[in-house]
Short mmCIF file of C-alpha atoms in Angstrom, two decimals:
data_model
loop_
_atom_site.label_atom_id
_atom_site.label_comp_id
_atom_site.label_asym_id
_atom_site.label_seq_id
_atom_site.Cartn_x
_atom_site.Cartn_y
_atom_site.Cartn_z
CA UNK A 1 41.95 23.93 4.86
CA UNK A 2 39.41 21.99 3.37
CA UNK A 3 36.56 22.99 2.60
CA UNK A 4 33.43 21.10 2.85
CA UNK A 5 30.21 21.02 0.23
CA UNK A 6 26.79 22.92 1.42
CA UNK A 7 24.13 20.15 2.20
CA UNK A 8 22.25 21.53 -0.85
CA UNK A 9 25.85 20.92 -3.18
CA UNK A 10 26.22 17.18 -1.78
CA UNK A 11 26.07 14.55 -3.90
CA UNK A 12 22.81 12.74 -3.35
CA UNK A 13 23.34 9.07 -1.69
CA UNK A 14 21.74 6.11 -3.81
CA UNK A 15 18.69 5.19 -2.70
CA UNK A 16 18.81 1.59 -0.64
CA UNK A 17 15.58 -0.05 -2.63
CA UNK A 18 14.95 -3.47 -0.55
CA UNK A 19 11.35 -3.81 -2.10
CA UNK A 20 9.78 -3.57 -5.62
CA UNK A 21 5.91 -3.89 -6.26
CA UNK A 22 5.79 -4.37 -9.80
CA UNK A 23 2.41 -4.66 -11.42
CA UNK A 24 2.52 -6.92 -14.57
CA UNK A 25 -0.27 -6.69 -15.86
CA UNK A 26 -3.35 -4.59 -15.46
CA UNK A 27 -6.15 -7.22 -16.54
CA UNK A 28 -8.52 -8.47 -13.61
CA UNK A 29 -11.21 -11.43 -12.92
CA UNK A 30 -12.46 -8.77 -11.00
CA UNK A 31 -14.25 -5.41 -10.68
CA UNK A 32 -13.30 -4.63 -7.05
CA UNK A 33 -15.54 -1.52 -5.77
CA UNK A 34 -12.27 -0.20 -3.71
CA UNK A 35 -9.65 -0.90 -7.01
CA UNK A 36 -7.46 2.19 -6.47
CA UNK A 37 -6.05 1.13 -10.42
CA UNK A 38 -9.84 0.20 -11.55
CA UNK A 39 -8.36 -2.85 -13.04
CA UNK A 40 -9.94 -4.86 -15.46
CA UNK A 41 -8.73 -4.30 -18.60
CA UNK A 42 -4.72 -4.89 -19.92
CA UNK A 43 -3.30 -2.04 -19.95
CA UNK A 44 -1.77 -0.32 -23.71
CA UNK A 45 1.65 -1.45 -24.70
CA UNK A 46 2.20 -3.44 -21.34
CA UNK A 47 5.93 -4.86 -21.43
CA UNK A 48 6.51 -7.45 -23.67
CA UNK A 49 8.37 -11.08 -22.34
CA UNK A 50 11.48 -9.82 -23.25
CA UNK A 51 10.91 -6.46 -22.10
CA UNK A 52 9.96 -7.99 -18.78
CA UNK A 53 12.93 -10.21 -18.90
CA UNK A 54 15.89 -7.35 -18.93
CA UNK A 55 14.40 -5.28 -16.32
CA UNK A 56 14.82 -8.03 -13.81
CA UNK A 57 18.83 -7.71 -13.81
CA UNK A 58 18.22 -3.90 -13.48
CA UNK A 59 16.10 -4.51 -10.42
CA UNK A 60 18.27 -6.89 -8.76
CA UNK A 61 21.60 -4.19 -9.35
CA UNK A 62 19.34 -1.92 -7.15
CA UNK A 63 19.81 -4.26 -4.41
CA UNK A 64 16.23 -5.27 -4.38
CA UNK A 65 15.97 -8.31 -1.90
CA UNK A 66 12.24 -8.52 -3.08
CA UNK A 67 9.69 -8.15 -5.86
CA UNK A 68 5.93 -8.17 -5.19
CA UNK A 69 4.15 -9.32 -8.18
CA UNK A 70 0.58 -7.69 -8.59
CA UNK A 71 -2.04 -5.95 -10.79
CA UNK A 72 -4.32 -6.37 -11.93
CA UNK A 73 -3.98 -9.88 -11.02
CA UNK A 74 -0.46 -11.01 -12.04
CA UNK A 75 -0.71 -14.70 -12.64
CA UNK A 76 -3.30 -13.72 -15.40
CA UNK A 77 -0.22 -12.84 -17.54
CA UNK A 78 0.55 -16.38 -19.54
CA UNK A 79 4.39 -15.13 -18.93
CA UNK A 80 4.03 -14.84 -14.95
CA UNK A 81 5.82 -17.86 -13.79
CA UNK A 82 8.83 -17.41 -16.08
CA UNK A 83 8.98 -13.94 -14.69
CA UNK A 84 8.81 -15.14 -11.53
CA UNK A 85 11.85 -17.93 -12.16
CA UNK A 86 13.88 -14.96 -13.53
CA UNK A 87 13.46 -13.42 -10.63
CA UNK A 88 14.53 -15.40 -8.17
CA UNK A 89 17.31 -16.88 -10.45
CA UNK A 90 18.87 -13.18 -9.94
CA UNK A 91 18.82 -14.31 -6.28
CA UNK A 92 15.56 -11.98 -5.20
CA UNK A 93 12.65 -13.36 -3.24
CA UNK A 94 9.53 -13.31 -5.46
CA UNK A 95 6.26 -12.44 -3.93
CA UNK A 96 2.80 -12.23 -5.13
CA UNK A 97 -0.49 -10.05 -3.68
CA UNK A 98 -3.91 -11.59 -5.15
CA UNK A 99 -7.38 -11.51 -4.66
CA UNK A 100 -7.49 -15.16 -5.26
CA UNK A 101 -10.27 -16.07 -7.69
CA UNK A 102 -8.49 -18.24 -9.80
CA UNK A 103 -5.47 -19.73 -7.76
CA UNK A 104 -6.37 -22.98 -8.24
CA UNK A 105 -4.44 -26.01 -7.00
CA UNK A 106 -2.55 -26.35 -10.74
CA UNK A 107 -1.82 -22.72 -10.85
CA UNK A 108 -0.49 -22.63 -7.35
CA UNK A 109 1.85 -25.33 -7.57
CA UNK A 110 3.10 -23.63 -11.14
CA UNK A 111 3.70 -20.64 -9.24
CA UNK A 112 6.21 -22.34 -6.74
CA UNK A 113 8.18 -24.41 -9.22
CA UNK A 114 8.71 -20.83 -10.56
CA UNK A 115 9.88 -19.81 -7.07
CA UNK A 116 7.01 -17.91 -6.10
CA UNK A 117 7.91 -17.78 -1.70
CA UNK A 118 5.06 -15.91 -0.69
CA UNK A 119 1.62 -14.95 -1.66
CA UNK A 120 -0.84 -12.70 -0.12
CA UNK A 121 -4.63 -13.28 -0.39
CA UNK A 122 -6.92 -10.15 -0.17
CA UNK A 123 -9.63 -10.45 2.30
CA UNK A 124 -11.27 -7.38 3.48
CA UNK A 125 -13.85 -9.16 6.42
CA UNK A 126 -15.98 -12.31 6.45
CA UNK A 127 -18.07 -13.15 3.78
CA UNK A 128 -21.25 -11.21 2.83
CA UNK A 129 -18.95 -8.01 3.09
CA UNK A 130 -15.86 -9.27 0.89
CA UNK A 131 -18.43 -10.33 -1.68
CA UNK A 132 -19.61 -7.03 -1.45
CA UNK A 133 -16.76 -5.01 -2.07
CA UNK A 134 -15.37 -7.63 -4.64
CA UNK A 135 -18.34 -7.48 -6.75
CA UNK A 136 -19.12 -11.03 -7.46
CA UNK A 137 -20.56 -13.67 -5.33
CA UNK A 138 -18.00 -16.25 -3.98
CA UNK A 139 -15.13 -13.93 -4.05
CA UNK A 140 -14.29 -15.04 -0.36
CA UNK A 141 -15.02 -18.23 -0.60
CA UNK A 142 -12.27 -18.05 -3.54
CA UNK A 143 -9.87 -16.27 -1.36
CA UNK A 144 -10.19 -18.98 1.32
CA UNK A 145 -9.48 -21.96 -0.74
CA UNK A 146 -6.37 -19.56 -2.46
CA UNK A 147 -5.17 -19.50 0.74
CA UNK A 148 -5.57 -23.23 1.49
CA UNK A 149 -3.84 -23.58 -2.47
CA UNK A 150 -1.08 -21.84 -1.24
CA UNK A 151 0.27 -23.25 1.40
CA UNK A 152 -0.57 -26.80 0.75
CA UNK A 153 1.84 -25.61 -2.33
CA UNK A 154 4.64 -25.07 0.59
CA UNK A 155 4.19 -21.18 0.23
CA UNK A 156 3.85 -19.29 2.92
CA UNK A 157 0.51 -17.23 2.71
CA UNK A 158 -0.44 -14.07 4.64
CA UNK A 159 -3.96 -11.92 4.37
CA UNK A 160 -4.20 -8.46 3.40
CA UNK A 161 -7.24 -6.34 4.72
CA UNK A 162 -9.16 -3.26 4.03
CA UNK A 163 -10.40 -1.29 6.83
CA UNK A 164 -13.20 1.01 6.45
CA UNK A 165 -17.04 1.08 7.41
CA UNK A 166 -18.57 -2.30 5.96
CA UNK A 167 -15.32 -4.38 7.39
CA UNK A 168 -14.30 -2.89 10.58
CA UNK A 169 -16.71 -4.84 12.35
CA UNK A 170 -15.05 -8.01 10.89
CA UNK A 171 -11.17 -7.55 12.55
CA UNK A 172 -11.90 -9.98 15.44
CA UNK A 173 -13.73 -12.88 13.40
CA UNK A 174 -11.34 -12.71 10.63
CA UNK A 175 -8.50 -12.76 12.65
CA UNK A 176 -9.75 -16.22 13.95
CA UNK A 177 -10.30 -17.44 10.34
CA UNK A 178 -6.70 -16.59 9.78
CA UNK A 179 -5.84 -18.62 12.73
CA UNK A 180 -7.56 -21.71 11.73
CA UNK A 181 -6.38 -21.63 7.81
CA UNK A 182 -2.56 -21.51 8.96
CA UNK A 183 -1.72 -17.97 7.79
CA UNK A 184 1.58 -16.34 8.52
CA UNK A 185 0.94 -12.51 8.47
CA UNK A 186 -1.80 -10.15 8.09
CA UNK A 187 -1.41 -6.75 6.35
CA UNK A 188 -4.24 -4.05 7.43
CA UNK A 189 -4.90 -0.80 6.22
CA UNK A 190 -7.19 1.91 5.61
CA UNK A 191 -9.30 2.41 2.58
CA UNK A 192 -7.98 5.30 0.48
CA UNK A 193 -10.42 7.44 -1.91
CA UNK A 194 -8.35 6.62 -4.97
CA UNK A 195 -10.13 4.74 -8.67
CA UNK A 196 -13.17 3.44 -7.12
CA UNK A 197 -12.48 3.88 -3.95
CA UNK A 198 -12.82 7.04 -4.53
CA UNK A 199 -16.82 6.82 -5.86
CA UNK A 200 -17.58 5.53 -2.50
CA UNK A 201 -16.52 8.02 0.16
CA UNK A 202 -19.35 6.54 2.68
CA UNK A 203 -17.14 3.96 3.32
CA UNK A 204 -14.23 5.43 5.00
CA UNK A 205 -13.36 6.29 8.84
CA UNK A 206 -12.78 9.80 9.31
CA UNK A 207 -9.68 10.50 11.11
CA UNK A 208 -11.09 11.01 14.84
CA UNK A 209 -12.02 7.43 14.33
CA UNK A 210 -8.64 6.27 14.48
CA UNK A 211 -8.90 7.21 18.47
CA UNK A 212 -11.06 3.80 18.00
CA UNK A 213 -9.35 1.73 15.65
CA UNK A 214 -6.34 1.82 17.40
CA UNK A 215 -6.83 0.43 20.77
CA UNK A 216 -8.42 -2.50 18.69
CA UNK A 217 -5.76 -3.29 16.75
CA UNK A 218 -3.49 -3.18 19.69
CA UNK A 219 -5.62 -5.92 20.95
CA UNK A 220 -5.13 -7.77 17.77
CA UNK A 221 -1.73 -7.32 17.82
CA UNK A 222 -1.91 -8.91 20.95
CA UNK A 223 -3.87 -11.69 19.76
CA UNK A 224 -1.57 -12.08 16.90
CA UNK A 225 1.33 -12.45 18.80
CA UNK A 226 -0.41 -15.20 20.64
CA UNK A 227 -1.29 -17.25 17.51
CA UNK A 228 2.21 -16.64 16.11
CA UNK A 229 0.85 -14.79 13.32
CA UNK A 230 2.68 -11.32 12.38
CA UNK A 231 0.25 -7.99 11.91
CA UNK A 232 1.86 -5.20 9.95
CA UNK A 233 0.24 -1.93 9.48
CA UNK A 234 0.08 -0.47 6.36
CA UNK A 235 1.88 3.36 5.77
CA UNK A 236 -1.42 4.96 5.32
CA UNK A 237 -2.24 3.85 9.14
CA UNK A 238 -0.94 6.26 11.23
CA UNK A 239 1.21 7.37 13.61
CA UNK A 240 3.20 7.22 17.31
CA UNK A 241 1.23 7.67 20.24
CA UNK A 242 0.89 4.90 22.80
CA UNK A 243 0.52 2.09 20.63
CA UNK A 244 3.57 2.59 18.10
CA UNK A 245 5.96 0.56 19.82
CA UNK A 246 3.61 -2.59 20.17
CA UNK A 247 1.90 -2.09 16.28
CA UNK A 248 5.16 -1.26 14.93
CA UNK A 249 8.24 -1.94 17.20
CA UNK A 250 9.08 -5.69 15.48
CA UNK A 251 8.02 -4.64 11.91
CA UNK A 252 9.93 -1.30 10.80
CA UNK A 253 13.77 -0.46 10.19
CA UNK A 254 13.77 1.47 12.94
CA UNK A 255 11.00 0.19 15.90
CA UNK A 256 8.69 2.86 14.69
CA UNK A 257 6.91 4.85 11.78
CA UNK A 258 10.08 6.02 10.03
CA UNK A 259 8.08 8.40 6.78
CA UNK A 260 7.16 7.69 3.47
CA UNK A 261 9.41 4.69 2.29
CA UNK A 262 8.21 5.73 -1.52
CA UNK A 263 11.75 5.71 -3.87
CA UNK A 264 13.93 5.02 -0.68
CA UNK A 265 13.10 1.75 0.30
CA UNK A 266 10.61 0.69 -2.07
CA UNK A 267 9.72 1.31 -5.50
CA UNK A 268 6.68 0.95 -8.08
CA UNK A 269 6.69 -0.63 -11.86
CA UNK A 270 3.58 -0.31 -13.93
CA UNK A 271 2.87 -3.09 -16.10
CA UNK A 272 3.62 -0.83 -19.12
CA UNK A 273 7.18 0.22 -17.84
CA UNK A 274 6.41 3.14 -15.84
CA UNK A 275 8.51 3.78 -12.93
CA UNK A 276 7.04 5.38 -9.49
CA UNK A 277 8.21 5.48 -6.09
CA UNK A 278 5.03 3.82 -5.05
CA UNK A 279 2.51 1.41 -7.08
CA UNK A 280 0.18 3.53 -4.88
CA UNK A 281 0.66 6.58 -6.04
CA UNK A 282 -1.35 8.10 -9.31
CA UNK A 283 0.89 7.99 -12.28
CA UNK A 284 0.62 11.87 -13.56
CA UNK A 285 1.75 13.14 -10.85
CA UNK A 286 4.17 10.54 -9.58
CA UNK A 287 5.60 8.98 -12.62
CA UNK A 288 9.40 9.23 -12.94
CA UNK A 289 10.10 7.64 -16.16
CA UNK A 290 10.23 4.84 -18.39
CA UNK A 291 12.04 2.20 -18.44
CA UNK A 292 11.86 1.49 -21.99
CA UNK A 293 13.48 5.04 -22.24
CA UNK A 294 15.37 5.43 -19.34
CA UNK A 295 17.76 2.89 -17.46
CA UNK A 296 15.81 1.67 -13.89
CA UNK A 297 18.57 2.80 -11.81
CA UNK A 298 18.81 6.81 -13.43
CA UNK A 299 14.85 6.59 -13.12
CA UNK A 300 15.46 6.02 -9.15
CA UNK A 301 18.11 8.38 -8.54
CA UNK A 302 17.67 11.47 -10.76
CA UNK A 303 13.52 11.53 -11.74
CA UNK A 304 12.01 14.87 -10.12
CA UNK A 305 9.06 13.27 -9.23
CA UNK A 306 10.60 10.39 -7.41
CA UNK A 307 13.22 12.60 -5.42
CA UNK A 308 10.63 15.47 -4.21
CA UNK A 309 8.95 12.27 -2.37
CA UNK A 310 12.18 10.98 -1.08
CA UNK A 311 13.58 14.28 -0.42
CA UNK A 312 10.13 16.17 1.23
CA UNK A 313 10.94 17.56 4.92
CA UNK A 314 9.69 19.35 7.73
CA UNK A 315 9.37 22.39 5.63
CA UNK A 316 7.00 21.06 2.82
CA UNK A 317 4.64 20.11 5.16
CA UNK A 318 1.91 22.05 5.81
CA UNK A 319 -1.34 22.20 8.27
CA UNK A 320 -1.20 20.27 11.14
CA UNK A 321 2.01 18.25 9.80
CA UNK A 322 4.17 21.46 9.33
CA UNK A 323 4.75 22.46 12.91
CA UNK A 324 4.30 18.82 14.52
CA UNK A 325 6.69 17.23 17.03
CA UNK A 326 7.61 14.05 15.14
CA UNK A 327 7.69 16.20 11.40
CA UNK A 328 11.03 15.42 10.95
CA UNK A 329 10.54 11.71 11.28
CA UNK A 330 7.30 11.31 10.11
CA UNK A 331 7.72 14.03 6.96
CA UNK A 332 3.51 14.05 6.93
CA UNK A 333 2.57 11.00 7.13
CA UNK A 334 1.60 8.72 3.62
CA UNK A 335 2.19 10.51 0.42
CA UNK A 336 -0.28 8.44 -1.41
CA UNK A 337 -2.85 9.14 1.44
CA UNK A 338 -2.44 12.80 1.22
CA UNK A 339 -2.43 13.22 -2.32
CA UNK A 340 -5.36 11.10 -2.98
CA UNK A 341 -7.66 13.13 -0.56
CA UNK A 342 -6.07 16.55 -0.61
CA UNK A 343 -3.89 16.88 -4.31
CA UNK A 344 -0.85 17.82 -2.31
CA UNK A 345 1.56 15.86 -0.30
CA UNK A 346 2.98 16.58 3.11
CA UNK A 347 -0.11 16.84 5.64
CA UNK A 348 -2.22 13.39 6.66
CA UNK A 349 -4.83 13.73 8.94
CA UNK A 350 -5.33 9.85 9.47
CA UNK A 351 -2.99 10.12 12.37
CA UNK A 352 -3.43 8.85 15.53
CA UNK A 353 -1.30 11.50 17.36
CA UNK A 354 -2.90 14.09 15.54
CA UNK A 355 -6.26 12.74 16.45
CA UNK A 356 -5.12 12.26 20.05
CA UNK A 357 -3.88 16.01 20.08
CA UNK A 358 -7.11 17.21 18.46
CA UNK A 359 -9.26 15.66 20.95
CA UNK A 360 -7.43 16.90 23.84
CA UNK A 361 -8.76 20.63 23.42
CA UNK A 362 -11.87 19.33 21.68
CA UNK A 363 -11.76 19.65 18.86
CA UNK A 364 -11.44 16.66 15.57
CA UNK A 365 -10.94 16.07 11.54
CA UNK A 366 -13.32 15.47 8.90
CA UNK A 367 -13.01 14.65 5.08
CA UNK A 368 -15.53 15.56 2.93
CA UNK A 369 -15.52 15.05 -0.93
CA UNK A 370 -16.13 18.52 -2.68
CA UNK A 371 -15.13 16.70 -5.89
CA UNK A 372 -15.26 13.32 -7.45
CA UNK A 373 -13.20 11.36 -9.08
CA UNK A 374 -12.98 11.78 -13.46
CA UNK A 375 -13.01 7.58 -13.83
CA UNK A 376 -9.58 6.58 -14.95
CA UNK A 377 -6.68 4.50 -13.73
CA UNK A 378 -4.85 5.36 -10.34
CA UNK A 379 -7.63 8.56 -10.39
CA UNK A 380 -8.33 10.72 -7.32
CA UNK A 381 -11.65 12.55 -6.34
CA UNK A 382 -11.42 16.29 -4.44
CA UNK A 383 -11.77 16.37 -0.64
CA UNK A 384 -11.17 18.74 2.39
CA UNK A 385 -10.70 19.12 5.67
CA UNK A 386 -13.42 20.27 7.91
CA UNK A 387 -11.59 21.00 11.82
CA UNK A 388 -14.84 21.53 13.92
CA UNK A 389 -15.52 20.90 17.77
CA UNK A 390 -16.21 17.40 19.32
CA UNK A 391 -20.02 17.08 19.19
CA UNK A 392 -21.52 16.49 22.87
#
């Protein structure tokens, strides 16, 4: 008779990576006051050309159908577009996320003879409060004409956006600037406390808020749709309830939020070679490995720190994630989110469903920092929950 392995003896299956966000560089143009990396300066010992070079084979024998080039801001690297050309000669689609300052016309059309397909263009609302957050007068102004650079390049451009207290006032109006510049898709999510972010927590919702949010962005969806312009919601923006199907239905795997795609669909590279399941997520306690140590591929499938994310269940969560109807699904929420506010993974309280179930007897979430942050890369301040009644 044979006899079959526990679940625990199983080999584990290889990870299906489709997307890698590798940051190549950690040098900025900018001082962004929501940088969860606090770019600016290069990072030490970033990978060299060559260094660069060889890991695109071992990203493309992961399967990888795409690489999202960031930062810092990537194109500040002087070897950007013959990454780029490398990796889409090793038959990947090459993608870029930028703020936009200094994507001229020359640099944009450099970037597509490298084979640059895509590029998104941060914009977190209309003017005065982009300029704001950015830091320097003109930023959005910048990101406008990127976008215009861009596709008059024959790239397709999409917008990424921010959501907290100075933009959320902005959805609506930006939505029909992204209309009239020709955009394809538009990427929203929530502000998370990491690097600066984290030295302003009077900028984000609190979680009841979502109750809020939601219902407008199902509107925008709407209005999307209409405009033939794709809205995607970021995996810190969360989760079921009555608007899943229509926010998420034609954008996920699976029609719905599916859990924390962090070393199972996607994967992180730091510009210095570290590996993480998520660019997101801070580097001491996420790092896997090196790839200047390690091969890519035993980074993915063996590192401790990238399997507990992959691997977390229904019984690592904890608070209201632990016993919650969708906990096997969902597997509490986004890692990075929780981490970044509460040091442990496995319970997010920006969830819709959670709000939605809060509210019902009354009662709602609150985050409030106890802690900040220490000022380094990918850092996180201190927060905690506060579960109190619904003020009348």
């Amino acid at each position: 008779m044979m006899v079959l392995p526990l679940a625990d003896e199983s080999p584990r299956r290889r990870p299906r990576i489709g997307l890698v966000v590798w940051e190549l560089t950690l040098r900025c143009n900018l001082a962004c006051r929501l940088c969860g990396s606090r770019a600016g300066r290069p990072r030490e010992h970033e990978l060299t050309t060559d260094e660069a070079l060889a890991l695109v084979p071992q990203i493309a024998a992961l399967g990888a159908t795409e690489v999202t080039l960031s930062g810092g801001e990537a194109y500040l690297r002087p070897d950007c577009a013959e990454i780029a050309r490398a990796i889409t000669e090793h038959g990947m689609l090459c993608s870029m996320v930028t703020a936009g300052r200094d994507l001229d016309a020359s640099m944009a059309t450099r970037l597509r003879e490298a084979g640059v397909a895509h590029i998104s263009i941060s914009l977190d609302g209309c003017e005065a409060a982009h300029d704001e957050l950015r830091g320097v007068p003109g930023a959005f102004r910048s990101g406008v004409l990127a976008i215009r650079n861009v596709i008059a390049a024959d790239m397709t451009a999409s917008v990424n956006t921010q959501v907290n207290r100075r933009t959320q006032a902005d959805l609506e109006d930006l939505l029909a600037l992204l209309d009239q510049e020709g955009v394809s898709g538009w990427q929203v999510q929530l502000t998370v406390p990491m690097g600066r972010a984290a030295d302003r927590p009077e900028l984000l919702l609190q979680p009841y808020e979502l109750l809020d949010l939601f219902p407008r962005l199902a509107r925008l969806k709407a209005g999307c749709i209409n405009r033939g312009i794709g809205l995607w919601l970021a995996n810190d923006l969360g989760y079921f309830g009555p608007y899943e199907a229509l926010l998420r239905g034609d954008t996920t795997p699976v029609g719905h939020w599916g859990g924390c795609a962090a070393a199972t669909r996607t994967l992180g590279i730091e510009a210095d070679g570290t590996v993480k399941g998520c660019l997101s997520l801070p580097s001491q306690a996420f790092a896997g490995g090196n790839v200047r140590e390690r091969p890519l591929a035993d980074i993915l499938e063996n590192a401790e720190p990238l399997r507990s994310v992959r691997e977390r269940g229904p019984a690592d969560l904890w608070g209201h994630c632990r016993g919650c109807y969708y906990s096997a699904v969902c597997r509490g929420g986004c890692t990075w989110t929780s981490h970044a506010l509460l040091g442990r993974t496995g319970n997010d309280p920006y969830c819709y469903y959670r709000a939605a179930k809060l509210a019902r007897s009354g009662r709602r979430e609150r985050v409030v920092r106890v802690s900040p942050a220490a000022g380094g890369t990918f850092d996180c301040a201190r927060f905690e929950l506060v579960e109190e009644p619904i003020p009348q």
